[in-house]
Coordinates of C-alpha atoms in Angstrom, one line a residue:
M201 CA 8.2 -5.6 -4.6
S202 CA 9.4 -3.1 -2.0
L203 CA 8.3 0.5 -2.2
F204 CA 11.5 1.7 -0.6
H205 CA 15.1 2.0 -1.9
A206 CA 16.5 -0.9 0.0
D207 CA 20.0 0.6 0.0
C208 CA 18.8 4.0 1.2
Y209 CA 16.2 3.7 4.0
S210 CA 13.6 1.4 5.6
P211 CA 9.9 2.0 6.5
D212 CA 11.0 2.8 10.0
D213 CA 13.4 5.5 8.7
M214 CA 10.5 7.1 6.9
V215 CA 8.1 7.3 9.8
M216 CA 10.8 8.6 12.1
H217 CA 11.7 11.5 9.8
P218 CA 11.0 14.8 11.5
R219 CA 9.0 16.1 8.5
H220 CA 6.9 12.9 8.5
R221 CA 6.2 13.1 12.2
A222 CA 5.3 16.8 12.0
M223 CA 2.6 16.0 9.5
Q224 CA 0.5 14.0 11.9
P225 CA -1.0 16.9 13.9
V226 CA -1.5 18.8 10.6
L227 CA -3.5 15.9 9.2
V228 CA -5.6 15.7 12.4
Q229 CA -6.4 19.4 12.1
L230 CA -7.2 19.1 8.4
I231 CA -9.5 16.1 8.9
Q232 CA -11.3 17.9 11.7
Q233 CA -11.6 21.0 9.5
L234 CA -13.1 18.8 6.8
R235 CA -15.6 17.3 9.1
D236 CA -16.6 20.7 10.4
C237 CA -17.3 22.0 6.9
G238 CA -20.9 23.0 6.7
T239 CA -20.8 25.9 4.2
V240 CA -19.4 26.7 0.8
E241 CA -17.0 29.1 2.4
A242 CA -15.7 26.4 4.8
G243 CA -15.0 24.1 1.9
V244 CA -13.2 26.8 0.0
E245 CA -11.0 27.6 3.0
L246 CA -10.1 24.0 3.5
Q247 CA -8.9 23.8 -0.1
R248 CA -6.8 27.0 0.4
A249 CA -5.2 25.4 3.4
L250 CA -4.5 22.2 1.5
L251 CA -3.2 24.1 -1.4
T252 CA -0.7 26.1 0.7
R253 CA 0.7 23.1 2.4
L254 CA 0.8 21.0 -0.7
L255 CA 2.7 23.6 -2.7
D256 CA 5.2 24.0 0.1
V257 CA 5.8 20.2 0.2
E258 CA 6.0 19.9 -3.5
K259 CA 8.4 22.8 -3.8
D260 CA 10.8 21.1 -1.4
R261 CA 10.3 17.8 -3.2
W262 CA 11.4 19.5 -6.5
E263 CA 14.4 21.1 -4.8
F264 CA 15.5 17.8 -3.3
K265 CA 15.2 16.1 -6.7
H266 CA 17.2 18.9 -8.3
A267 CA 19.9 18.5 -5.7
A268 CA 20.1 14.8 -6.3
T269 CA 20.3 15.4 -10.0
R270 CA 23.2 17.9 -9.5
M271 CA 25.1 15.4 -7.3
R272 CA 24.7 12.7 -9.8
K273 CA 26.4 15.0 -12.3
G274 CA 29.3 15.7 -9.8
K275 CA 28.0 19.1 -8.7
Q276 CA 27.0 20.3 -5.3
P277 CA 23.3 21.2 -4.4
L278 CA 22.5 24.9 -4.7
A279 CA 22.8 27.0 -1.6
E280 CA 19.1 27.8 -1.6
A281 CA 18.2 24.1 -1.5
P282 CA 16.2 23.2 1.7
E283 CA 18.3 21.6 4.4
P284 CA 17.8 17.9 5.0
Q285 CA 16.2 17.2 8.3
S286 CA 17.0 13.5 8.5
G287 CA 20.4 14.0 10.2
R288 CA 22.0 12.1 7.4
D289 CA 25.2 13.0 5.5
P290 CA 24.4 15.9 3.1
S291 CA 27.4 14.8 0.9
D292 CA 25.6 11.5 0.2
I293 CA 23.2 11.5 -2.8
A294 CA 21.1 9.0 -0.9
T295 CA 20.3 11.6 1.7
W296 CA 18.7 13.9 -0.9
R297 CA 16.8 11.0 -2.5
F298 CA 15.5 10.1 0.9
E299 CA 14.3 13.7 1.5
H300 CA 12.6 13.7 -1.9
D301 CA 10.8 10.5 -1.1
V302 CA 9.6 11.8 2.3
C303 CA 8.1 14.8 0.5
E304 CA 6.5 12.6 -2.1
R305 CA 4.8 10.6 0.7
L306 CA 3.7 13.8 2.5
A307 CA 2.1 15.2 -0.7
R308 CA 0.1 12.0 -1.0
Q309 CA -1.0 12.2 2.6
L310 CA -2.3 15.8 2.0
R311 CA -4.0 14.7 -1.2
S312 CA -5.8 11.9 0.7
V313 CA -7.6 14.7 2.6
G314 CA -8.5 16.2 -0.7
D315 CA -9.8 12.8 -1.8
A316 CA -12.0 12.8 1.3
L317 CA -13.4 16.2 0.5
A318 CA -14.2 14.9 -3.1
W319 CA -16.1 12.0 -1.7
R320 CA -18.0 14.3 0.6
V321 CA -19.0 16.9 -1.9
F322 CA -20.1 14.2 -4.4
G323 CA -22.4 13.0 -1.6
F324 CA -20.4 9.7 -1.2
H325 CA -22.0 8.6 -4.5
R326 CA -19.2 6.3 -5.7
P327 CA -20.1 6.4 -9.4
F328 CA -18.6 9.9 -9.7
I329 CA -15.3 8.7 -8.3
L330 CA -15.4 5.5 -10.5
A331 CA -15.9 7.7 -13.6
L332 CA -13.5 10.6 -12.9
C333 CA -10.6 8.5 -11.7
R334 CA -9.9 6.8 -15.0
N335 CA -6.8 8.7 -16.1
Q336 CA -3.1 8.6 -15.1
S337 CA -2.2 10.7 -12.1
P338 CA -1.4 14.2 -13.3
G339 CA 1.7 14.6 -11.2
P340 CA 2.7 17.5 -8.8
M341 CA 1.0 20.9 -8.8
Y342 CA 4.1 22.9 -8.1
G343 CA 5.5 24.2 -11.4
K344 CA 2.4 23.2 -13.4
A345 CA 2.0 25.6 -16.3
G346 CA -1.8 25.7 -16.1
L347 CA -2.1 26.2 -12.3
P348 CA -2.5 30.0 -12.4
A349 CA -5.5 29.7 -14.8
E350 CA -7.0 27.0 -12.7
L351 CA -6.7 29.0 -9.5
E352 CA -8.2 32.1 -11.2
H353 CA -11.1 30.0 -12.4
F354 CA -11.5 28.5 -8.9
E355 CA -11.6 31.8 -7.1
R356 CA -14.0 33.4 -9.7
A357 CA -16.4 30.5 -9.4
C358 CA -16.4 30.7 -5.6
K359 CA -16.4 34.4 -5.1
E360 CA -18.2 35.9 -8.1
E361 CA -20.5 33.2 -9.3
G362 CA -21.5 32.0 -5.8
T363 CA -20.9 28.3 -6.6
F364 CA -18.7 25.7 -5.0
A365 CA -15.7 24.5 -7.0
L366 CA -13.3 21.7 -6.3
L367 CA -9.7 21.7 -7.6
H368 CA -8.9 18.2 -8.9
D369 CA -5.1 18.6 -8.4
L370 CA -5.8 18.7 -4.6
T371 CA -6.9 15.0 -5.0
N372 CA -5.6 11.7 -6.3
C373 CA -9.0 10.3 -7.2
L374 CA -10.2 13.0 -9.6
R375 CA -8.0 12.6 -12.7
I376 CA -10.3 13.7 -15.5
G377 CA -10.7 17.4 -15.9
D378 CA -9.3 20.2 -13.8
I379 CA -12.2 21.4 -11.7
T380 CA -15.7 20.4 -10.8
V381 CA -18.4 23.1 -10.1
W382 CA -21.6 22.8 -8.1
D383 CA -24.6 25.1 -8.3
S384 CA -28.0 24.8 -6.8
V385 CA -29.7 23.7 -9.9
H386 CA -27.6 21.4 -12.1
P387 CA -25.6 18.2 -11.5
P388 CA -21.9 18.7 -10.8
R389 CA -20.1 20.1 -13.9
T390 CA -16.5 19.0 -14.6
E391 CA -14.4 21.4 -16.7
E392 CA -11.0 21.5 -18.4
I393 CA -9.3 24.8 -17.9
K394 CA -7.2 25.9 -20.8
T395 CA -4.4 28.5 -20.4
N396 CA -5.0 29.5 -24.0
P397 CA -8.7 29.5 -24.9
K398 CA -7.8 28.9 -28.5
N399 CA -6.2 25.5 -27.7
S400 CA -8.7 22.7 -27.6
R401 CA -7.9 19.4 -25.9
S402 CA -10.5 17.3 -27.6
A403 CA -9.3 14.0 -25.9
Q404 CA -9.8 15.4 -22.4
L405 CA -13.2 17.0 -23.3
R406 CA -14.3 13.6 -24.7
R407 CA -13.3 11.9 -21.5
I408 CA -15.2 14.5 -19.4
N409 CA -18.3 14.0 -21.5
Q410 CA -17.9 10.2 -21.2
A411 CA -17.6 10.4 -17.4
R412 CA -20.7 12.6 -17.2
A413 CA -22.7 10.3 -19.5
A414 CA -21.6 7.2 -17.5
V415 CA -22.9 8.6 -14.3
L416 CA -26.1 10.4 -15.5
D417 CA -27.1 8.4 -18.6
G418 CA -25.7 4.9 -18.1
G419 CA -23.1 5.2 -20.8
P420 CA -19.8 3.4 -20.8
L421 CA -17.0 4.5 -18.5
P422 CA -14.2 6.6 -20.0
G423 CA -11.8 4.5 -21.9
D424 CA -11.6 2.3 -24.9
N425 CA -13.8 -0.5 -23.6
A426 CA -17.4 0.3 -24.2
S427 CA -18.5 -2.7 -22.1
E428 CA -17.4 -1.2 -18.8
L429 CA -20.5 0.2 -17.2
L430 CA -21.6 1.4 -13.8
Y431 CA -24.1 -0.9 -12.1
D432 CA -26.5 0.1 -9.4
L433 CA -26.9 -2.8 -7.0
D434 CA -30.0 -1.2 -5.5
L435 CA -28.7 -2.6 -2.2
P436 CA -27.6 -0.7 1.0
L437 CA -24.0 -1.0 2.0
R438 CA -23.4 -2.8 5.3
T439 CA -20.0 -3.2 6.9
H440 CA -18.1 -4.5 10.0
L441 CA -16.1 -1.2 10.3
D442 CA -17.0 -1.2 14.0
V443 CA -14.5 -4.1 14.2
L444 CA -11.8 -2.0 12.7
R445 CA -12.5 0.9 15.1
N446 CA -12.3 -1.4 18.1
A447 CA -9.1 -3.0 16.7
L448 CA -7.5 0.4 16.3
D449 CA -8.5 1.4 19.9
R450 CA -7.0 -1.9 21.2
A451 CA -3.8 -1.5 19.2
A452 CA -3.4 2.1 20.5
T453 CA -3.1 0.6 24.0
D454 CA -1.5 -2.8 23.4
G455 CA 0.6 -2.1 20.3
I456 CA -0.6 -5.2 18.4
Y457 CA -4.1 -6.5 18.1
A458 CA -5.5 -9.2 15.8
T459 CA -9.1 -10.6 15.5
P460 CA -11.2 -12.7 13.2
V461 CA -13.9 -11.0 11.1
L462 CA -17.1 -12.6 9.9
G463 CA -16.7 -13.8 6.3
S464 CA -13.5 -15.9 6.5
R465 CA -11.3 -12.9 7.3
A466 CA -8.7 -11.9 9.9
L467 CA -7.7 -8.3 10.8
F468 CA -4.3 -7.4 12.2
V469 CA -3.5 -3.9 13.5
V470 CA -0.2 -2.5 14.6
D471 CA 0.2 0.9 16.3
Q472 CA 3.8 2.1 16.3
Y473 CA 3.3 4.7 19.0
A474 CA 2.0 2.1 21.4
C475 CA 4.8 -0.3 20.5
A476 CA 7.4 2.4 21.1
E477 CA 5.8 3.3 24.5
Q478 CA 6.1 -0.3 25.6
G479 CA 9.8 -0.5 24.6
M480 CA 9.4 -3.6 22.4
S481 CA 12.6 -4.9 20.9
A482 CA 12.4 -6.2 17.3
E483 CA 12.5 -9.8 18.6
Q484 CA 9.6 -9.1 21.1
F485 CA 7.6 -7.4 18.4
N486 CA 8.0 -10.3 15.9
E487 CA 7.1 -12.8 18.6
R488 CA 4.0 -11.0 19.8
Y489 CA 2.8 -10.2 16.2
Q490 CA 3.2 -13.8 15.0
H491 CA 1.4 -15.1 18.1
A492 CA -1.5 -12.6 17.5
V493 CA -1.7 -13.3 13.8
D494 CA -1.7 -17.1 14.2
G495 CA -4.5 -17.0 16.8
A496 CA -6.7 -14.8 14.6
L497 CA -6.1 -17.0 11.5
Q498 CA -7.0 -20.1 13.5
R499 CA -10.2 -18.5 14.8
A500 CA -11.1 -17.2 11.3
G501 CA -10.7 -20.8 10.0
I502 CA -8.1 -19.7 7.3
A503 CA -4.8 -20.9 8.8
A504 CA -4.5 -24.1 6.7
G505 CA -2.8 -23.6 3.4
R506 CA -1.9 -20.0 4.2
E507 CA 1.4 -20.0 2.2
D508 CA -0.3 -21.0 -1.1
Y509 CA -3.9 -19.6 -1.0
N510 CA -4.2 -16.8 1.5
I511 CA -4.4 -13.3 0.2
H512 CA -4.3 -10.0 2.0
V513 CA -4.6 -6.2 1.6
T514 CA -2.9 -3.6 3.7
S515 CA -3.0 0.0 4.6
L516 CA 0.8 0.3 4.6
D517 CA 2.0 3.1 2.2
S518 CA -1.3 2.8 0.3
T519 CA -2.5 6.3 0.9
A520 CA -3.6 8.2 -2.3
R521 CA -2.1 5.5 -4.5
D522 CA -5.3 3.7 -5.6
P523 CA -8.1 6.1 -6.6
L524 CA -10.7 3.3 -6.1
R525 CA -10.1 3.1 -2.3
V526 CA -12.2 5.1 0.1
P527 CA -9.9 7.7 1.7
W528 CA -9.0 7.0 5.4
A529 CA -10.3 10.4 6.4
N530 CA -13.8 9.3 5.4
Y531 CA -13.8 6.2 7.6
P532 CA -16.0 6.4 10.7
L533 CA -13.0 6.8 13.0
H534 CA -11.5 9.5 15.2
P535 CA -9.4 12.0 13.2
V536 CA -6.3 10.8 15.2
A537 CA -6.9 7.2 14.1
C538 CA -7.4 8.4 10.5
A539 CA -4.1 10.3 10.6
R540 CA -2.2 7.4 12.0
L541 CA -3.5 5.2 9.2
I542 CA -2.6 7.8 6.6
G543 CA 0.9 8.2 8.0
D544 CA 1.5 4.5 8.6
Y545 CA 1.8 5.0 12.4
A546 CA -1.1 2.5 12.5
V547 CA -1.1 -0.3 9.9
A548 CA -4.2 -2.4 9.2
T549 CA -4.0 -5.7 7.3
V550 CA -7.0 -7.9 6.3
E551 CA -6.4 -11.5 5.2
T552 CA -8.6 -14.2 3.8
S553 CA -8.3 -17.6 2.1
G554 CA -9.2 -17.7 -1.6
P555 CA -10.7 -21.3 -1.6
I556 CA -12.5 -20.8 1.7
L557 CA -14.0 -17.5 0.4
T558 CA -15.1 -19.4 -2.7
R559 CA -16.9 -22.0 -0.6
L560 CA -18.7 -19.1 1.1
L561 CA -20.3 -18.3 -2.3
Q562 CA -20.8 -22.0 -3.1
A563 CA -22.8 -22.4 0.1
T564 CA -25.3 -20.0 -1.4
G565 CA -25.7 -21.9 -4.6
M566 CA -23.2 -20.1 -6.8
D567 CA -20.9 -21.9 -9.1
A568 CA -17.7 -20.1 -7.9
R569 CA -14.1 -21.1 -8.6
W570 CA -10.9 -19.7 -7.2
V571 CA -8.6 -19.3 -10.3
R572 CA -5.6 -17.5 -8.9
P573 CA -2.5 -19.8 -8.9
P574 CA -1.1 -20.7 -5.6
G575 CA 1.9 -18.7 -4.3
K576 CA 2.9 -15.5 -2.5
A577 CA 2.9 -13.1 -5.5
D578 CA 1.3 -9.7 -4.8
L579 CA -2.1 -9.0 -6.4
Q580 CA -1.8 -7.2 -9.7
P581 CA -4.2 -4.5 -11.0
G582 CA -6.9 -6.0 -13.0
E583 CA -5.9 -9.6 -12.0
V584 CA -8.8 -12.1 -12.2
I585 CA -8.9 -14.1 -8.9
M586 CA -12.3 -15.8 -9.0
E587 CA -14.9 -16.8 -11.6
I588 CA -18.6 -17.3 -11.0
H589 CA -20.5 -19.2 -13.7
H590 CA -24.2 -18.8 -14.2
Q591 CA -26.3 -21.0 -16.4
E592 CA -29.8 -20.3 -17.6
R593 CA -31.3 -23.6 -16.8
L594 CA -34.8 -22.6 -17.9
R595 CA -33.5 -21.6 -21.4
S596 CA -31.9 -24.9 -22.6
V597 CA -31.8 -25.3 -26.3
A598 CA -32.0 -28.7 -28.1
L599 CA -29.3 -29.3 -30.7
P600 CA -29.0 -32.0 -33.4
G601 CA -27.6 -35.3 -32.2
G602 CA -29.4 -35.3 -28.9
L603 CA -27.2 -32.5 -27.4
T604 CA -28.5 -29.7 -25.3
M605 CA -27.0 -26.2 -25.0
T606 CA -27.6 -24.2 -21.8
P607 CA -26.9 -20.5 -22.3
G608 CA -24.7 -19.0 -19.6
W609 CA -22.0 -16.6 -18.8
T610 CA -19.1 -16.1 -16.3
L611 CA -18.6 -13.2 -13.9
Q612 CA -15.0 -12.5 -13.3
M613 CA -13.9 -11.0 -9.9
R614 CA -10.8 -8.8 -10.0
R615 CA -8.6 -7.3 -7.4
S616 CA -10.6 -4.1 -6.9
E617 CA -13.7 -6.0 -5.8
L618 CA -11.8 -8.2 -3.4
D619 CA -10.0 -5.1 -2.0
R620 CA -13.4 -3.6 -1.2
Y621 CA -14.6 -6.8 0.6
L622 CA -11.5 -6.9 2.7
M623 CA -10.5 -3.3 3.3
E624 CA -14.0 -1.9 3.7
L625 CA -15.0 -4.9 5.7
L626 CA -18.3 -5.5 3.9
Q627 CA -20.7 -7.8 5.7
P628 CA -20.7 -11.2 4.1
G629 CA -24.4 -11.1 3.4
T630 CA -24.1 -7.7 1.7
W631 CA -21.2 -8.9 -0.5
V632 CA -23.0 -12.1 -1.5
A633 CA -26.2 -10.3 -2.2
G634 CA -24.3 -7.9 -4.4
I635 CA -22.8 -10.7 -6.5
N636 CA -26.2 -12.4 -6.8
H637 CA -27.7 -9.1 -7.9
V638 CA -25.2 -8.8 -10.8
L639 CA -25.8 -12.4 -11.8
A640 CA -29.5 -12.1 -11.8
A641 CA -29.5 -8.9 -13.9
R642 CA -27.7 -10.7 -16.7
Q643 CA -25.9 -7.6 -17.6
A644 CA -23.4 -8.1 -20.4
G645 CA -19.9 -6.6 -20.4
Q646 CA -17.9 -5.5 -17.4
P647 CA -20.1 -4.1 -14.7
W648 CA -18.7 -1.8 -12.0
P649 CA -21.1 -2.3 -9.1
H650 CA -21.9 0.2 -6.4
Y651 CA -24.1 0.1 -3.4
R652 CA -26.6 2.7 -2.2
N653 CA -26.7 4.7 1.0
E654 CA -22.9 5.0 1.3
H655 CA -23.5 8.5 2.9
E656 CA -24.7 6.5 5.9
I657 CA -21.3 4.7 6.2
W658 CA -18.6 7.3 5.5
V659 CA -18.0 10.5 7.4

């Protein structure tokens, strides 16, 4: 399903918009500012810079939406509405919808830097993100009734109390609570800020307490399913992110680069700046891209049956949509490369074959089966793609009639786990060892595994 209004604009229209192009150097500066943060004051100043830019973008977004609403009712946009910068006809309602969508995209790009800050201040300890992301996105900051109270609490915590506070609305991944505060003694404390102290939002407070208990005490993750638990793999994370870094460097020169990756995967990267510098026509681009992709698929051993069984993940317009993904600004890449991925001026796609990936697990002795039906349909959230059955062969139980029952259980792999294997380019050995670790632990329910030492991987 397309993320764009087909009758309004294309992905190329989006990245060529002046506002969108102007965001690239801003993102580079913010990412560098993030990486230079070494003090509480620096982290606070970064949030203030993000807040200013985010509110500006969201204000314009609201104005564009209001203008489109007026035009739909047969009225003209208000005189104070921001001027469209796309060069399109301002008398066409599609122009105002396009400008609104540009601002929506830019707001997500800014929040992706806020996500990167969140990962950093939580010490890249993924359980905090897994626990605090389990709500619907709260929506824009601009015009939010409780924002003044949150900002007052933020400033008081940082200035008067000498602690560090993080505004959740500057992120996409922190969706439970309004603010998290760090001091030098206690674990991070997530709080709900009430405009009226007499009003109690018991549901939100309950989710905050659930998230805290899930991370610190091993309780269930927030939600209605008490079987969803964090699971410490007690294994270090190992990746092939050096392959991604090299691919981005090559694409920045050649425009298109594709390569196999260990573990039955192929990586394709397109850099729009380099393609434009080479003056590629659409026909030339398609020809070169297909040639590069076909070669990488062949070398990865996943070319056969591609139409029915291959599956892929992409960076295209994914920024700050999925709170489970590590933000691009945390990847061990140059800030310019991170900004290009955030803004879709560089697009990375990783592809694998489901059945061949299953055979990778079978080769280690696992009873793995690819259960996703053949076809081209996009992966859906929560979709089960693979099942791995485990039998307790040493615990067989004799039944009447000469039958024997062997206790066992099935581990179901869903989209988020495959997304990690592909987009984070986990080393095959690390990925297989993690699955074996979960199986060997015999943990009931729905475990959410996480590796150790992620602070050694992300920036």
